[in-house]
Amino acid sequence: MTEVAMTAAAQPQAATDQRRVAPKGSGLEVAFEYVCFAAATLLLAALGGVLVSLLIGGWPAFAHFGVSFFTSSTWDPVNDEFGVAGPIVGTVVTSLLALLLAVPTAFGVAFFLVELCPGPLKRPIGTAVELLAGIPSIVYGMWGLFVFAPVFSKFVQLPLMTAAPPGSIWEKFTQGVPNGTGILAASIILAVMVLPFIAATMRELLNTVPAQVRESAYGLGATTGEVVMKVTLPYVRRGVIGAIMLGLGRALGETMAVTFIIGNSHGFPKSLFDAGSTIASTIANEFAEAAPGLHTASLIASGLVLFIITFIVLALARMMLGRQRSV
Amino acid sequence: MLKKIAAGVAALAVGAGAAIAVAANLSGAGATFPAPVYAKWAEAYRAQTGNQLGGQAIGSGGGIRQINANTVDFGASDKPLKPDDLATNGLIQFPTVIGGVVPVVNIPGVAPGALKLTGPIVSDIFRGIIVYWDDPHITALNPGVSLPHLKITVVHRSDGSGTTFLFTTYLSMKARNWAAGPGGNDSVNWPTGIGGKGNDGVAAFVRQTPGAIGYVEYAYAKQNHMTFTLLQNKAGKFVQPLAANFAAAAAGANWAKAPGFYLLLLDQPAPDAWPITGATFILVHTKQANAQTGHDVLAFFDWAYKNGDAAAQGLDYVTFPESVKNLVRQAWRKVVGPDGKPVYS
């Protein structure tokens, strides 16, 4: 702060003298720049280090299994045969389902808080959303397994399964064991976990919409719904995509909560109620006891796969943002 | 859960240890199954001697990795290492306490200890061959029990664990199909069923799913009053999972003839032996770079052998008879310092 103030004060003086005078405290300025530079490169170095060590650790698995590592869903630690197709599908499906559930709800929460909420309710609801974001994921997992699963089984799974007409697609999607776990249950828990992130970010974004813009829309006779859909939402569109991607990033990498409730079976999930697994849950389950060799290498390699999936998601988000910027 | 207890004890030990500067400071890592009893021993040992012992319950695989990498003074494993592996890595191993694995079920109307099962039937259930509880194979064994026409849901551990190692190795011994298929390991390619994380995960799935069968550690099943089953042992008797029956399995074993204490207590011939019994092990380097550290580690376990039985039994572990402990003490002479002399005798 002081450096900035000094530089600013020194500039008019330099202008009047018509000579380049080194501003007072420029030594500190240089040191400050170096510290910032070091912090930024440290981050990059850490990222590179993680990537390189994942590559080295996972290389035996890639070299041994080749393409079948990505296409096979066999996970057999006894015979040292590993393929991560099942966990990849599980990761992508649960994350997308979670977003499908969380995004509309988050929209609702954020718009309610900004546009509709009566004054005295604003703070309690806002704080509740922030508190929800601070709960550790293992608590969500335990809650999911011991509280949510029995309720989900009794009031969602069983009715849906018994109501399904035999032979229909509906029956296909709802087959499995009605014990409250599986792909859909994990997706719902994930949705609850990413909801506060998306909702809180969206609320902040909506608050940045200038009051004049909104009020002129109302002045033209627009209804609340029209203002939201045609004025405020387009105004913050880019930021909203960023918020959703943030949520997706968290859903992809979530470990403990998913491990508790997804059922942990390595094959392809066949229905919404079937047990599955994600890359993160597989690593959490098996790394501690994995034998050195192909088992450990395969787990590290699957970590690299998750890294790449997350990278692709972020890159896609960037592309979408970039395209909108040019429009 | 176990990890948290161990970490909590370790934190306490560190906090209190700061005052006693002369005390030894030992570290270990490994199996989660014996972690509660090691933590309890460490606490009592510190109170008596001032020596502190830090343990990380990170799993047997992690314990083996860390002792090989020399980052800890001893490793802990639920799975014994083969004598060859011990020799290559310059380690000795010795057993500390015994536990067992118990099948647990959730069948409406079936009380704890009412259902009789055999190894081959359990194997067929876990392979997905027997799919209903009123299967003729099961009803023939259980004439007095009314079994519903209910689908069986198999629940197994999702995390690699010594419990799974004992359970699947037992199934491999009893059923050729299992040995050829999934095999015995800390984690296997399960033909069917869902995976719960840890004993509590398996227990929760079993409780919430009518028709479920799973397997948990004995102490866990006992403390949570789960519906256990009887199992047929090698002598042909259907036995209950009781501390006395684990001890029977351990007593019948001939540790003197097991090189490197590589011994599985599965399917022992003693008339009362519980068939899925296993010991948990400590790994120590035979060549200690620091003779004092080696001495301190062995002194701790010697103290635990002498004074720790009551604490272990209180936590539902089974302890070894004096004869086996003396065999272990003899084996400790192989642990030498840089000068080639035994570090503890």
Coordinates of N, CA and C in Angstrom, one line a residue, chain A residues 73-79 138 142 145-147 149-150 153 177-181 256 259-266 275 284-292 295-296, chain B residues 1 3-4 31-32 58-62 65 153 156 158-162 180-190 193-197 200-201 204-205 207-209:
Chain A
S73 N -13.5 -52.7 -18.4 CA -14.1 -52.4 -17.1 C -13.7 -53.5 -16.1
T74 N -12.7 -54.3 -16.4 CA -12.3 -55.3 -15.4 C -11.3 -54.6 -14.4
W75 N -11.6 -54.9 -13.1 CA -10.7 -54.4 -12.1 C -10.4 -55.6 -11.2
D76 N -9.3 -56.3 -11.4 CA -9.1 -57.5 -10.7 C -7.7 -57.5 -10.1
P77 N -7.6 -57.1 -8.8 CA -6.3 -56.9 -8.2 C -5.6 -58.3 -8.0
V78 N -6.4 -59.4 -8.0 CA -5.7 -60.7 -7.8 C -4.9 -61.1 -9.0
N79 N -5.5 -60.9 -10.2 CA -4.8 -61.3 -11.4 C -4.1 -60.1 -12.1
I138 N -17.0 -35.6 4.4 CA -17.2 -36.9 5.1 C -18.5 -36.8 5.8
M142 N -21.5 -39.6 5.5 CA -22.1 -40.3 6.7 C -23.6 -40.0 6.7
L145 N -25.3 -41.9 4.0 CA -25.4 -43.4 4.2 C -26.4 -43.7 5.3
F146 N -26.3 -42.9 6.4 CA -27.1 -43.3 7.6 C -28.5 -42.7 7.6
V147 N -28.6 -41.5 7.0 CA -29.9 -40.8 7.1 C -30.6 -40.8 5.8
A149 N -30.0 -42.5 2.8 CA -30.2 -43.7 2.1 C -31.5 -44.5 2.5
P150 N -31.8 -44.6 3.8 CA -33.0 -45.3 4.2 C -34.3 -44.6 3.7
S153 N -34.5 -45.0 -0.1 CA -34.9 -46.3 -0.4 C -36.4 -46.5 -0.3
V177 N -30.9 -53.0 -6.5 CA -31.3 -53.3 -5.1 C -31.8 -52.0 -4.4
P178 N -33.0 -52.0 -3.9 CA -33.5 -50.8 -3.3 C -33.0 -50.5 -1.9
N179 N -31.7 -50.3 -1.8 CA -31.1 -50.1 -0.4 C -30.7 -48.6 -0.2
G180 N -31.1 -47.7 -1.1 CA -30.8 -46.3 -0.9 C -29.5 -45.9 -1.4
T181 N -28.7 -46.8 -2.1 CA -27.4 -46.4 -2.6 C -27.4 -46.5 -4.2
M256 N -14.9 -38.6 -0.6 CA -15.5 -39.4 0.5 C -17.0 -39.6 0.5
T259 N -17.9 -42.2 -2.0 CA -17.4 -43.5 -1.6 C -18.5 -44.2 -0.7
F260 N -19.1 -43.4 0.2 CA -20.0 -43.9 1.1 C -21.3 -44.4 0.5
I261 N -21.7 -43.8 -0.6 CA -23.1 -44.0 -1.0 C -23.2 -44.6 -2.4
I262 N -22.1 -44.7 -3.2 CA -22.3 -45.1 -4.6 C -22.3 -46.6 -4.8
G263 N -21.9 -47.4 -3.7 CA -22.0 -48.8 -3.8 C -20.7 -49.5 -4.3
N264 N -19.8 -48.7 -4.8 CA -18.5 -49.2 -5.1 C -18.4 -50.5 -5.8
S265 N -19.0 -50.6 -7.0 CA -18.7 -51.7 -7.9 C -18.0 -51.2 -9.1
H266 N -17.1 -52.0 -9.6 CA -16.2 -51.4 -10.7 C -16.7 -51.5 -12.1
A275 N -25.2 -50.0 -8.4 CA -23.9 -49.6 -7.8 C -22.9 -49.2 -8.9
A284 N -9.6 -43.6 -3.3 CA -9.7 -43.6 -1.9 C -9.9 -44.9 -1.3
N285 N -10.6 -45.8 -2.0 CA -10.8 -47.1 -1.4 C -9.6 -48.0 -1.4
E286 N -8.8 -47.9 -2.4 CA -7.8 -49.0 -2.6 C -6.4 -48.5 -2.4
F287 N -6.1 -47.2 -2.4 CA -4.7 -46.8 -2.4 C -4.0 -47.3 -1.2
A288 N -4.6 -47.2 0.0 CA -3.9 -47.5 1.3 C -3.4 -49.0 1.3
E289 N -4.2 -49.9 0.7 CA -3.8 -51.3 0.8 C -3.3 -51.8 -0.6
A290 N -3.1 -51.0 -1.6 CA -2.7 -51.5 -2.9 C -1.2 -52.1 -2.8
A291 N -1.1 -53.2 -3.4 CA 0.3 -53.8 -3.5 C 1.1 -53.0 -4.5
P292 N 2.4 -52.9 -4.2 CA 3.3 -52.2 -5.1 C 3.2 -52.9 -6.5
H295 N -1.0 -52.7 -9.5 CA -2.2 -52.1 -8.8 C -2.0 -50.7 -8.4
T296 N -0.9 -50.4 -7.8 CA -0.6 -49.0 -7.4 C -0.5 -48.1 -8.7
Chain B
M1 N -12.7 -44.1 11.4 CA -12.9 -44.0 12.9 C -11.6 -44.4 13.6
K3 N -8.7 -44.6 12.5 CA -7.6 -43.7 12.2 C -7.7 -42.5 13.2
K4 N -8.9 -42.0 13.4 CA -9.0 -40.8 14.2 C -8.6 -41.1 15.6
A31 N -1.6 -51.4 9.6 CA -2.9 -51.9 9.6 C -3.9 -51.1 10.5
T32 N -5.1 -51.0 10.0 CA -6.2 -50.4 10.8 C -6.8 -51.3 11.8
I58 N -2.7 -46.5 8.5 CA -2.9 -46.1 7.1 C -3.2 -47.3 6.2
G59 N -3.4 -48.5 6.9 CA -3.6 -49.7 6.1 C -2.3 -50.5 5.9
S60 N -2.5 -51.8 5.8 CA -1.4 -52.8 5.8 C -0.5 -52.5 4.6
G61 N -1.0 -52.2 3.5 CA -0.2 -51.9 2.3 C 0.7 -50.8 2.6
G62 N 0.2 -49.7 3.2 CA 1.0 -48.5 3.5 C 2.0 -48.8 4.5
R65 N 4.8 -50.6 2.7 CA 5.6 -49.6 1.9 C 6.5 -48.7 2.8
T153 N -28.7 -60.1 -1.2 CA -27.8 -58.9 -1.6 C -26.4 -59.1 -0.9
H156 N -19.8 -56.4 0.3 CA -18.4 -56.6 0.6 C -17.7 -55.3 1.0
S158 N -15.4 -52.2 0.2 CA -15.0 -51.5 -1.0 C -13.5 -51.2 -0.9
D159 N -13.0 -50.9 0.4 CA -11.6 -50.6 0.5 C -10.8 -51.9 0.7
G160 N -9.6 -51.8 0.3 CA -8.7 -53.0 0.5 C -8.5 -53.2 2.0
S161 N -8.6 -54.4 2.5 CA -8.4 -54.6 3.9 C -8.0 -56.0 4.2
G162 N -7.4 -56.1 5.4 CA -7.0 -57.4 5.9 C -8.2 -58.3 6.2
A180 N -10.3 -70.3 -8.3 CA -10.1 -70.0 -9.7 C -10.6 -68.7 -10.2
G181 N -11.7 -68.2 -9.5 CA -12.3 -67.0 -9.9 C -11.7 -65.8 -9.2
P182 N -12.4 -65.3 -8.2 CA -11.9 -64.0 -7.6 C -10.6 -64.2 -6.9
G183 N -10.4 -65.4 -6.2 CA -9.1 -65.6 -5.5 C -9.1 -64.9 -4.1
G184 N -8.0 -65.0 -3.4 CA -7.8 -64.4 -2.1 C -6.9 -63.2 -2.1
N185 N -7.3 -62.1 -1.6 CA -6.5 -60.8 -1.6 C -7.1 -59.8 -0.8
D186 N -6.4 -58.6 -0.5 CA -7.0 -57.5 0.2 C -8.2 -56.9 -0.5
S187 N -8.2 -57.0 -1.9 CA -9.3 -56.5 -2.6 C -9.4 -57.4 -3.8
V188 N -10.6 -57.9 -4.2 CA -10.7 -58.8 -5.3 C -11.7 -58.3 -6.3
N189 N -11.8 -59.0 -7.4 CA -12.8 -58.6 -8.5 C -14.1 -59.3 -8.1
W190 N -14.9 -58.6 -7.3 CA -16.1 -59.3 -6.8 C -17.1 -59.6 -8.0
G193 N -22.6 -57.9 -6.0 CA -22.8 -57.2 -4.8 C -22.3 -55.8 -4.8
I194 N -22.5 -55.1 -3.6 CA -22.2 -53.7 -3.5 C -21.1 -53.6 -2.4
G195 N -20.3 -52.5 -2.5 CA -19.2 -52.4 -1.6 C -19.4 -51.3 -0.6
G196 N -19.2 -51.5 0.7 CA -19.3 -50.5 1.7 C -17.9 -50.2 2.2
K197 N -17.7 -48.9 2.6 CA -16.4 -48.5 3.0 C -16.2 -48.8 4.5
D200 N -18.0 -50.2 9.2 CA -19.3 -49.5 9.4 C -20.0 -49.3 8.1
G201 N -19.3 -49.2 7.0 CA -20.0 -49.1 5.7 C -20.8 -50.4 5.4
A204 N -23.7 -50.9 7.7 CA -24.9 -50.0 7.4 C -25.7 -50.6 6.2
F205 N -24.9 -51.1 5.2 CA -25.6 -51.7 4.0 C -26.4 -52.9 4.4
R207 N -27.6 -53.7 7.4 CA -28.8 -53.3 8.2 C -29.9 -52.7 7.4
Q208 N -29.5 -52.0 6.3 CA -30.6 -51.3 5.5 C -31.2 -52.1 4.5
T209 N -30.6 -53.3 4.2 CA -31.1 -54.1 3.1 C -31.6 -55.4 3.5

